[in-house]
Coordinates of C-alpha atoms and ligand atoms in Angstrom, one line a residue:
M209 CA 109.3 126.3 80.0
K210 CA 109.3 129.5 78.0
T211 CA 106.4 131.3 79.7
T212 CA 103.8 130.2 82.1
R213 CA 101.0 131.6 79.9
K214 CA 102.0 129.4 77.0
L215 CA 102.0 126.4 79.3
A216 CA 98.5 127.2 80.6
L217 CA 97.2 127.8 77.1
S218 CA 98.5 124.6 75.7
V219 CA 97.0 122.7 78.6
A220 CA 93.6 124.3 77.9
V221 CA 93.8 123.3 74.3
S222 CA 94.7 119.8 75.1
L223 CA 91.8 119.4 77.6
G224 CA 89.3 120.9 75.1
V225 CA 88.7 123.9 77.3
L226 CA 89.1 126.3 74.3
A227 CA 86.3 125.1 72.2
A228 CA 87.2 127.2 69.2
S229 CA 90.7 125.9 69.0
P230 CA 91.7 124.1 65.8
G231 CA 92.4 120.4 66.0
L232 CA 89.7 119.5 68.6
G233 CA 87.8 116.4 67.9
E234 CA 90.6 114.9 65.9
E235 CA 91.6 111.4 67.1
T236 CA 95.3 111.9 66.5
T237 CA 97.7 111.0 69.2
P238 CA 100.2 113.8 70.0
P239 CA 103.8 113.4 68.9
A240 CA 106.0 111.4 71.2
T241 CA 108.5 114.1 71.7
P242 CA 106.9 117.0 73.4
E243 CA 107.2 120.7 72.5
D244 CA 108.5 122.6 75.5
N245 CA 105.1 123.7 76.6
D246 CA 102.9 120.7 75.9
P247 CA 101.3 119.1 79.0
P248 CA 102.6 115.7 79.8
K249 CA 100.2 112.9 78.8
L250 CA 101.1 110.9 81.8
V251 CA 101.9 112.0 85.3
L252 CA 103.6 109.2 87.1
A253 CA 103.6 109.8 90.9
I254 CA 105.8 107.3 92.7
S255 CA 105.9 106.8 96.4
V256 CA 108.7 104.6 97.7
D257 CA 107.5 103.5 101.1
Q258 CA 110.0 104.5 103.9
F259 CA 112.5 106.0 101.4
S260 CA 114.0 108.6 103.8
A261 CA 116.1 111.5 102.8
D262 CA 118.9 109.8 104.7
L263 CA 118.6 106.7 102.4
F264 CA 118.6 108.9 99.3
A265 CA 121.7 110.8 100.5
Q266 CA 123.5 107.6 101.5
Y267 CA 122.9 105.7 98.2
R268 CA 122.6 108.6 95.8
Q269 CA 126.2 108.1 94.4
T270 CA 125.6 104.4 93.8
Y271 CA 122.5 104.7 91.5
T272 CA 123.1 103.8 87.9
G273 CA 119.5 103.4 86.7
G274 CA 116.1 105.1 87.2
L275 CA 117.1 106.7 90.5
K276 CA 120.2 108.2 88.8
R277 CA 118.0 109.9 86.3
L278 CA 115.8 111.3 89.1
A279 CA 118.8 112.2 91.3
N280 CA 120.1 114.3 88.4
A281 CA 116.9 116.0 87.6
I282 CA 115.0 118.5 89.9
V283 CA 115.9 117.5 93.4
F284 CA 114.4 118.7 96.7
P285 CA 116.6 116.7 99.1
S286 CA 114.9 118.2 102.2
G287 CA 111.3 117.3 101.5
Y288 CA 109.1 116.9 104.6
Q289 CA 106.2 114.8 105.6
S290 CA 105.8 117.6 108.1
H291 CA 103.4 116.0 110.6
A292 CA 104.1 114.0 113.7
A293 CA 102.2 110.8 112.9
T294 CA 104.8 109.6 110.3
E295 CA 102.9 106.4 109.3
T296 CA 102.1 105.0 105.9
C297 CA 98.4 106.0 105.6
P298 CA 98.8 109.7 106.8
G299 CA 101.9 110.1 104.6
H300 CA 100.4 108.8 101.5
S301 CA 97.3 110.9 102.1
T302 CA 99.4 114.1 101.8
I303 CA 101.2 113.3 98.5
M304 CA 98.4 113.7 95.9
T305 CA 96.0 115.9 98.0
G306 CA 98.3 118.9 98.9
S307 CA 96.9 118.6 102.4
N308 CA 98.1 117.7 105.9
P309 CA 96.6 114.7 107.6
A310 CA 94.7 117.3 109.7
R311 CA 92.7 118.0 106.5
T312 CA 92.8 114.6 104.8
G313 CA 91.4 113.1 108.0
I314 CA 94.0 110.2 107.8
V315 CA 95.5 110.7 111.3
A316 CA 97.1 107.2 111.5
N317 CA 97.1 103.8 109.9
D318 CA 94.4 102.8 112.5
W319 CA 92.4 104.8 114.9
V320 CA 89.7 104.1 117.5
D321 CA 86.1 105.0 116.8
Q322 CA 84.0 104.2 119.9
S323 CA 80.8 105.1 118.0
A324 CA 81.4 102.6 115.2
A325 CA 78.4 100.4 114.6
R326 CA 80.3 97.2 114.5
A327 CA 81.8 95.3 117.4
D328 CA 85.4 96.1 116.5
K329 CA 86.0 99.8 117.3
I330 CA 89.4 99.9 115.7
I331 CA 89.2 101.4 112.2
Y332 CA 91.8 100.7 109.5
C333 CA 92.4 103.9 107.5
A334 CA 91.7 102.3 104.1
E335 CA 88.6 100.3 104.9
D336 CA 84.9 100.8 104.9
E337 CA 83.8 99.6 108.4
R338 CA 80.2 99.8 107.4
E339 CA 80.6 96.6 105.4
A340 CA 78.9 93.7 107.3
G341 CA 81.1 91.1 109.0
T342 CA 84.3 93.1 108.8
D343 CA 86.9 94.1 111.4
H344 CA 90.1 96.1 111.1
R345 CA 92.1 93.0 110.0
N346 CA 89.5 91.4 107.7
Y347 CA 88.2 94.5 106.0
V348 CA 86.8 95.7 102.7
E349 CA 89.3 98.2 101.1
S350 CA 88.1 101.7 100.5
A351 CA 89.2 105.3 100.4
V352 CA 86.0 106.5 102.1
H353 CA 87.9 108.0 105.0
L354 CA 90.0 110.3 102.7
L355 CA 88.2 113.6 103.1
V356 CA 89.8 115.6 100.2
P357 CA 90.2 115.0 96.5
T358 CA 93.4 113.7 94.9
L359 CA 95.0 115.2 91.8
G360 CA 93.6 112.5 89.7
E361 CA 90.1 113.2 90.9
R362 CA 90.5 116.9 90.4
L363 CA 91.8 116.2 86.8
K364 CA 88.8 114.0 86.0
A365 CA 86.4 116.7 87.2
I366 CA 87.6 119.0 84.4
S367 CA 88.7 116.4 81.9
P368 CA 86.4 113.4 82.2
A369 CA 88.3 111.4 79.6
S370 CA 91.4 111.5 81.8
R371 CA 92.2 108.3 83.7
N372 CA 93.1 108.1 87.4
V373 CA 94.9 104.9 88.2
A374 CA 96.8 103.5 91.2
V375 CA 99.0 100.4 91.6
S376 CA 100.8 99.5 94.8
G377 CA 102.2 96.8 97.0
K378 CA 99.9 98.2 99.8
D379 CA 96.2 98.8 99.5
R380 CA 96.4 102.0 101.6
A381 CA 99.1 103.5 99.4
A382 CA 97.1 102.9 96.3
L383 CA 93.8 104.2 97.9
M384 CA 95.3 107.3 99.5
M385 CA 97.1 108.4 96.3
G386 CA 94.3 107.5 94.0
G387 CA 91.3 108.4 96.1
N388 CA 87.7 107.3 95.7
N389 CA 87.2 108.0 92.0
V390 CA 89.8 105.7 90.3
D391 CA 89.5 104.1 86.9
A392 CA 91.6 101.2 87.9
I393 CA 93.3 100.2 91.1
Y394 CA 95.5 97.2 92.0
F395 CA 97.3 96.2 95.1
W396 CA 99.1 93.2 96.6
K397 CA 97.1 90.9 98.9
K398 CA 98.6 87.6 100.1
G399 CA 100.5 86.5 97.0
R400 CA 98.6 88.3 94.2
F401 CA 97.4 91.6 92.9
V402 CA 93.7 92.3 93.6
T403 CA 91.3 95.2 93.1
L404 CA 88.4 96.7 95.0
K405 CA 85.3 94.8 95.9
G406 CA 82.8 94.8 93.1
R407 CA 85.5 95.3 90.4
T408 CA 87.1 92.7 88.2
V409 CA 90.8 92.0 87.8
E410 CA 91.4 92.5 84.1
P411 CA 92.7 89.6 82.1
G412 CA 96.2 91.2 81.6
V413 CA 96.7 91.5 85.3
E414 CA 95.3 88.0 85.9
R415 CA 98.0 86.7 83.4
I416 CA 100.6 88.4 85.6
N417 CA 99.1 86.8 88.7
A418 CA 99.3 83.4 87.0
E419 CA 103.0 84.0 86.1
L420 CA 103.7 85.2 89.6
A421 CA 102.1 82.3 91.4
P422 CA 104.9 79.7 90.9
V423 CA 107.5 82.3 91.6
F424 CA 105.8 83.2 94.9
A425 CA 105.3 79.6 95.8
A426 CA 108.9 78.5 95.1
P427 CA 111.7 79.0 97.6
D428 CA 114.6 81.1 96.3
P429 CA 117.5 79.3 98.0
D430 CA 120.2 81.3 96.1
G431 CA 118.9 84.7 97.0
L432 CA 120.3 87.8 95.4
S433 CA 124.0 88.6 94.7
V434 CA 125.5 91.2 97.0
P435 CA 126.8 94.3 95.0
E436 CA 130.4 95.2 95.6
S437 CA 129.2 98.5 97.2
C438 CA 127.2 96.5 99.8
R439 CA 129.8 94.0 101.0
H440 CA 131.1 96.1 103.9
L441 CA 127.5 96.1 105.4
N442 CA 127.3 92.3 105.5
Q443 CA 127.6 92.0 109.3
A444 CA 125.3 90.2 111.7
I445 CA 123.7 92.4 114.4
P446 CA 122.1 90.6 117.3
V447 CA 118.5 91.7 118.0
K448 CA 116.9 91.9 121.4
D449 CA 114.9 88.7 122.2
G450 CA 117.0 86.6 119.7
G451 CA 118.1 86.4 116.1
T452 CA 120.3 88.6 114.0
V453 CA 119.8 90.9 111.0
G454 CA 122.4 92.3 108.5
T455 CA 123.5 89.2 106.5
Y456 CA 120.3 88.2 104.7
H457 CA 120.5 88.0 100.9
F458 CA 116.8 87.3 100.2
N459 CA 117.3 83.5 100.0
R460 CA 113.6 83.4 101.0
P461 CA 111.3 80.4 101.6
G462 CA 108.5 79.7 99.3
A463 CA 104.9 80.9 99.7
V464 CA 105.6 83.0 102.7
D465 CA 103.9 86.3 102.2
G466 CA 106.0 88.3 104.7
A467 CA 109.2 87.0 103.1
F468 CA 108.1 87.8 99.6
R469 CA 106.8 91.3 100.5
A470 CA 110.1 92.1 102.3
S471 CA 112.1 91.4 99.2
P472 CA 112.9 93.4 96.0
A473 CA 110.6 91.1 94.1
L474 CA 107.5 92.9 95.4
D475 CA 108.5 96.2 93.7
A476 CA 109.5 94.4 90.5
W477 CA 106.1 92.7 90.2
T478 CA 104.2 95.8 91.2
V479 CA 105.9 97.6 88.3
R480 CA 105.0 94.7 86.0
V481 CA 101.3 95.3 86.9
A482 CA 101.7 99.0 86.3
E483 CA 103.2 98.4 82.9
Q484 CA 100.4 96.0 82.1
V485 CA 97.8 98.6 83.1
I486 CA 99.5 101.2 81.0
D487 CA 99.3 98.9 78.0
D488 CA 95.7 97.7 78.6
M489 CA 94.4 101.2 79.2
K490 CA 96.8 103.0 76.8
L491 CA 97.6 105.4 79.6
G492 CA 99.5 108.4 78.4
Q493 CA 98.6 107.6 74.8
G494 CA 95.3 109.6 74.4
K495 CA 94.5 113.2 73.8
V496 CA 94.3 114.2 77.5
P497 CA 96.6 113.6 80.4
D498 CA 96.3 110.6 82.8
V499 CA 97.6 110.2 86.3
L500 CA 99.2 107.0 87.5
S501 CA 100.1 106.7 91.2
L502 CA 102.6 103.9 91.9
G503 CA 103.3 102.7 95.5
L504 CA 106.5 100.7 95.8
S505 CA 106.3 99.1 99.2
A506 CA 109.3 96.7 99.5
T507 CA 111.7 99.3 101.0
D508 CA 109.3 99.6 103.9
Y509 CA 108.9 95.9 104.5
I510 CA 112.7 95.5 104.3
G511 CA 113.3 98.4 106.7
H512 CA 110.9 96.9 109.2
S513 CA 112.3 93.4 108.9
F514 CA 116.1 94.1 108.8
G515 CA 116.5 97.8 109.6
N516 CA 117.8 100.3 107.0
E517 CA 121.5 100.3 107.5
G518 CA 122.4 96.6 106.6
V519 CA 123.2 94.6 103.5
E520 CA 119.5 94.0 103.0
M521 CA 118.6 97.7 102.4
C522 CA 121.8 98.1 100.3
I523 CA 120.6 95.2 98.0
Q524 CA 117.1 96.7 97.9
Q525 CA 118.4 100.2 96.9
A526 CA 120.3 98.6 93.9
S527 CA 117.3 96.6 92.9
L528 CA 114.9 99.5 93.2
D529 CA 117.2 101.6 91.0
Q530 CA 117.0 98.9 88.3
T531 CA 113.3 98.3 88.7
L532 CA 112.7 102.0 88.1
E533 CA 115.1 102.0 85.1
G534 CA 113.0 99.2 83.6
L535 CA 109.8 101.2 84.0
F536 CA 111.2 104.4 82.6
S537 CA 112.7 102.4 79.6
F538 CA 109.3 100.9 79.1
L539 CA 107.7 104.3 78.9
D540 CA 110.5 105.7 76.7
A541 CA 110.2 102.8 74.3
K542 CA 106.4 103.5 73.9
G543 CA 107.1 107.1 73.1
I544 CA 104.8 108.2 76.0
D545 CA 105.2 111.8 77.0
Y546 CA 105.4 111.5 80.8
M547 CA 106.5 113.3 83.9
V548 CA 107.8 111.7 87.1
M549 CA 107.5 112.7 90.7
L550 CA 109.1 110.5 93.3
T551 CA 108.8 110.8 97.1
A552 CA 108.0 108.8 100.2
D553 CA 105.3 108.5 102.7
H554 CA 107.7 108.8 105.6
G555 CA 111.4 108.0 106.4
G556 CA 112.7 105.4 108.9
H557 CA 115.0 104.7 111.7
D558 CA 117.4 101.7 111.9
L559 CA 117.0 99.1 114.6
P560 CA 118.3 100.5 118.0
E561 CA 120.7 97.6 118.5
R562 CA 122.7 98.6 115.4
V563 CA 122.3 102.4 116.1
A564 CA 123.6 101.9 119.6
M565 CA 126.6 100.0 118.3
Q566 CA 127.3 102.7 115.7
A567 CA 128.1 105.8 117.7
Y568 CA 124.6 106.5 119.2
P569 CA 124.5 104.5 122.4
S570 CA 121.4 106.1 123.7
A571 CA 119.3 104.4 121.0
T572 CA 116.9 102.0 122.7
R573 CA 113.5 100.2 122.7
I574 CA 110.4 101.5 124.4
D575 CA 109.8 100.4 128.0
D576 CA 107.3 97.6 127.7
K577 CA 105.2 99.0 130.5
L578 CA 104.6 102.2 128.6
T579 CA 101.3 101.1 127.1
A580 CA 97.7 102.4 127.4
D581 CA 96.7 99.1 129.1
D582 CA 99.4 99.3 131.8
I583 CA 98.9 102.9 132.5
G584 CA 95.2 102.5 132.3
A585 CA 95.2 99.6 134.8
A586 CA 97.2 101.7 137.3
I587 CA 94.7 104.6 136.9
A588 CA 91.7 102.3 137.2
A589 CA 93.1 101.0 140.5
D590 CA 93.7 104.6 141.8
L591 CA 90.2 105.7 140.8
G592 CA 88.5 102.6 142.0
L593 CA 87.0 101.6 138.7
S594 CA 85.3 98.2 138.4
D595 CA 87.4 95.2 137.4
G596 CA 88.0 94.9 133.7
V597 CA 87.1 98.5 132.8
K598 CA 89.8 99.9 130.5
P599 CA 89.9 103.7 131.0
L600 CA 92.3 104.2 128.1
L601 CA 92.2 102.7 124.6
A602 CA 95.0 102.9 122.1
R603 CA 96.4 101.2 118.9
G604 CA 100.0 101.2 120.0
P605 CA 102.5 102.5 122.6
I606 CA 102.6 105.9 121.0
G607 CA 100.4 108.4 119.3
D608 CA 96.7 108.5 120.1
F609 CA 95.3 107.5 123.5
Y610 CA 91.5 107.6 123.8
L611 CA 89.4 108.0 126.9
N612 CA 86.8 105.3 127.3
R613 CA 83.4 106.9 126.4
D614 CA 81.5 104.5 128.6
L615 CA 82.9 106.4 131.6
S616 CA 81.0 109.5 132.9
G617 CA 82.3 112.9 131.8
E618 CA 83.6 113.6 135.3
M619 CA 85.4 110.3 135.4
R620 CA 86.9 110.9 131.9
D621 CA 88.3 114.2 133.1
K622 CA 90.0 112.4 136.1
V623 CA 91.4 109.7 133.8
R624 CA 92.7 112.3 131.4
A625 CA 94.5 114.3 134.1
A626 CA 95.9 111.1 135.7
A627 CA 97.1 109.7 132.3
I628 CA 98.9 113.0 131.3
T629 CA 100.6 113.1 134.7
R630 CA 101.7 109.5 134.5
L631 CA 102.9 109.7 130.9
K632 CA 105.0 112.8 131.6
E633 CA 106.8 110.8 134.3
Y634 CA 108.3 108.4 131.7
P635 CA 111.8 109.4 130.8
Q636 CA 111.2 108.1 127.2
V637 CA 108.3 110.4 126.7
A638 CA 109.1 113.7 125.0
A639 CA 105.7 115.3 124.9
V640 CA 102.1 114.7 125.9
F641 CA 99.3 116.8 124.4
D642 CA 95.7 117.3 125.5
A643 CA 93.6 117.1 122.4
R644 CA 91.4 120.0 123.6
E645 CA 94.4 122.2 123.7
L646 CA 96.0 120.9 120.5
A647 CA 92.8 121.7 118.6
Q648 CA 93.3 125.4 119.5
V649 CA 96.8 125.5 118.0
P650 CA 96.8 127.2 114.6
L651 CA 98.0 125.0 111.7
P652 CA 101.8 125.8 111.5
T653 CA 103.4 127.7 108.7
G654 CA 107.1 128.6 108.1
P655 CA 110.1 126.3 107.8
V656 CA 108.9 122.8 108.8
E657 CA 112.2 121.9 110.4
E658 CA 111.6 124.7 113.0
W659 CA 108.1 123.6 113.9
T660 CA 107.6 122.7 117.6
L661 CA 106.6 119.1 118.5
E662 CA 103.2 120.5 119.3
E663 CA 102.9 122.0 115.8
R664 CA 104.0 118.7 114.2
A665 CA 101.3 117.0 116.2
R666 CA 98.8 119.6 115.2
A667 CA 99.4 118.9 111.5
S668 CA 98.2 115.3 111.9
F669 CA 95.4 116.1 114.4
Y670 CA 91.8 115.7 113.3
A671 CA 89.5 115.9 116.3
P672 CA 86.8 113.4 115.2
R673 CA 89.4 110.6 114.8
S674 CA 92.5 111.6 116.8
G675 CA 93.0 110.6 120.4
D676 CA 92.1 112.6 123.5
I677 CA 95.8 112.5 124.4
I678 CA 98.7 112.4 122.0
V679 CA 102.0 110.9 123.1
L680 CA 105.4 111.5 121.5
L681 CA 108.6 109.6 122.4
R682 CA 112.1 111.0 122.6
K683 CA 114.5 110.7 119.7
A684 CA 115.9 107.3 119.0
V685 CA 113.4 105.4 121.1
T686 CA 112.0 102.7 118.9
P687 CA 108.3 102.0 119.8
I688 CA 108.8 98.2 119.5
A689 CA 109.4 96.7 122.9
H690 CA 109.7 93.1 121.7
P691 CA 111.1 92.7 118.1
G692 CA 110.2 89.7 116.1
P693 CA 110.5 88.3 112.6
G694 CA 109.5 91.0 110.1
Y695 CA 109.4 93.8 112.8
V696 CA 112.6 94.9 114.3
A697 CA 112.7 98.6 113.3
T698 CA 110.1 101.2 112.5
H699 CA 109.1 104.9 111.9
G700 CA 106.3 107.0 113.2
S701 CA 108.2 109.6 115.2
P702 CA 108.1 113.4 114.8
Y703 CA 111.9 113.6 114.1
D704 CA 113.7 114.2 110.9
Y705 CA 114.8 110.6 110.3
D706 CA 111.1 109.9 109.9
R707 CA 109.8 113.2 108.5
R708 CA 112.5 114.0 105.9
V709 CA 112.0 112.5 102.4
P710 CA 113.4 113.3 99.0
I711 CA 111.0 115.0 96.5
L712 CA 112.2 114.5 92.9
F713 CA 110.8 115.6 89.6
W714 CA 111.8 114.7 86.1
R715 CA 110.4 115.8 82.8
K716 CA 112.0 116.0 79.4
G717 CA 112.8 119.6 78.7
L718 CA 112.9 120.7 82.3
S719 CA 116.4 121.7 83.3
P720 CA 117.9 120.1 86.4
F721 CA 118.4 122.0 89.6
E722 CA 118.7 121.3 93.3
Q723 CA 117.0 123.3 96.0
P724 CA 118.2 122.2 99.5
L725 CA 115.8 124.4 101.5
S726 CA 112.9 122.5 103.0
V727 CA 109.8 121.9 101.1
R728 CA 106.8 119.6 101.8
T729 CA 105.0 116.7 100.4
V730 CA 101.8 118.8 100.5
D731 CA 103.5 121.0 97.8
I732 CA 103.5 118.1 95.3
E733 CA 99.9 118.3 94.2
P734 CA 99.9 122.0 93.6
T735 CA 103.2 121.6 91.8
L736 CA 101.9 118.9 89.4
A737 CA 98.4 120.5 88.9
P738 CA 99.4 123.3 86.4
F739 CA 101.1 120.7 84.2
V740 CA 97.7 119.1 83.6
G741 CA 95.6 122.2 83.7
V742 CA 94.1 121.7 87.1
T743 CA 93.5 124.9 89.1
I744 CA 93.1 124.4 92.9
P745 CA 91.1 127.0 94.7
Q746 CA 93.0 129.0 97.2
G747 CA 92.5 127.8 100.7
D748 CA 91.6 124.3 99.5
I749 CA 94.9 122.8 100.4
D750 CA 98.0 123.3 102.7
G751 CA 100.8 123.2 100.1
R752 CA 102.2 125.7 97.6
C753 CA 103.3 125.3 94.0
L754 CA 107.0 124.6 93.6
D755 CA 108.3 126.4 90.5
L756 CA 110.1 123.7 88.5
D757 CA 111.6 126.1 86.0
A758 CA 115.2 126.6 86.8
G759 CA 115.2 130.1 85.4
A760 CA 113.1 133.2 85.4
A761 CA 110.0 131.6 84.0
S762 CA 107.5 129.6 86.2
T763 CA 105.7 126.4 85.9
C764 CA 103.2 127.5 88.5
G765 CA 100.6 129.0 86.3
L766 CA 99.3 132.5 85.8
E767 CA 98.5 133.4 89.4
P768 CA 101.2 135.0 91.5
V769 CA 102.8 132.4 93.8
T770 CA 102.9 133.3 97.5
N771 CA 105.5 131.5 99.5
Ligands
ZN1021 ZN1 105.0 103.5 104.9

């Protein structure tokens, strides 16, 4: 970038903002090779689910494909999903909105809403629970709970011809990155790619579904070859309650959704769909910029199924690298002028059995009595509540605990006090926060790695949806008491292994640099916005623009940037 003013001017011309500029109204497609200051015609925002900064650091030297290109571009190795609730939906809600979950309203993958009109009071983050006959497992996909606009939505507001598209292996990733106003959206659902209720799967994507069907149905008895660099990891690790992980090569059975999802094939087919949509909609080939959000979910399913330090993740890293290489080559071959951002919705923690074997013996699984039901039952007995009354409601062993609204206000106060006292007695519990106090904590600023646990919890606290009590576990305590197939390891903690993610940018003409100081995923939207001419009003978001110019110029627009 030569000057920021030239960047902004060229964006304005491209979007038709300067009505008197020559060339407007011509139907010509811009040249494939950009001038330094031309806006990209396609912003490709990629989230690799559970791609921790630790994984990026561990595998960085092994990449030879698409990830190598990104690892040698503009690298923020200490990106942060800065909040405590490091789950998929909150994490994805930060990436394209510039906002903490406290502002996006996406406090967890699921929360409890005791005022919900339907019988099931558990709300899935990416559903519309007002749809008749739904529950949180059989839901109608929607971004209605996302309270803030995405970059693609902001772009469409000033440039109606721009397209905002999302494709992902998970509905919640596509919806949280795309938002409510999407021109096309596809996500994986039980063996095929589908779209939102009331929309049609276009013929090109249906052709891919038809091609995918026999692949999905057939077993893959040979599995994948193990790269030389992965062979030392091929070691069976016994998992609590039976079975082992660490030696699986994706020789999967046929027609098993969980096995297909937890394999590199999911990402490869997701990218196939993205490429089809790029072709069908001619994304990045018009006069104005488009935004494509791409959620690659296999890394997360593999991490949950096998942990992230075994041969399975090693094979996945090599596969992901090649899948991304294929996508970038596809865009290059079409001459599309594009820009790439890649990050993750959260990091991840290996299964405690392997962590404990490998120099961290205190790694463990959560006490199976540390649940809202067990603690609630003890409190109910103490307080003489009627049989069957559950004073505490929760969606899991950590995070948000809700006081039963059927109890009187006085009784709720007693339950709250008793629950906080009991929770603090568990040695595995690091912190317990009363929502009334958490709501008074200012949203934190300053280096994210120095935030207190309370500040981290504050960043994913939104009073209308968060619990009355927030529970955080100690480091290296895995909140899965009883592992099973597909679920031996997880994320969701307020610690760096779950919070730290890489944030990578690539664009032709931008010089590479690496900035090891901490930045945040909420900085991504305001960083991308100036490239497509979007101005975000001050105070609208939590992030700041990261200047991607390696020298004295700035990519952050005309306004002075405050750090
Ligand atoms: Zn995730």
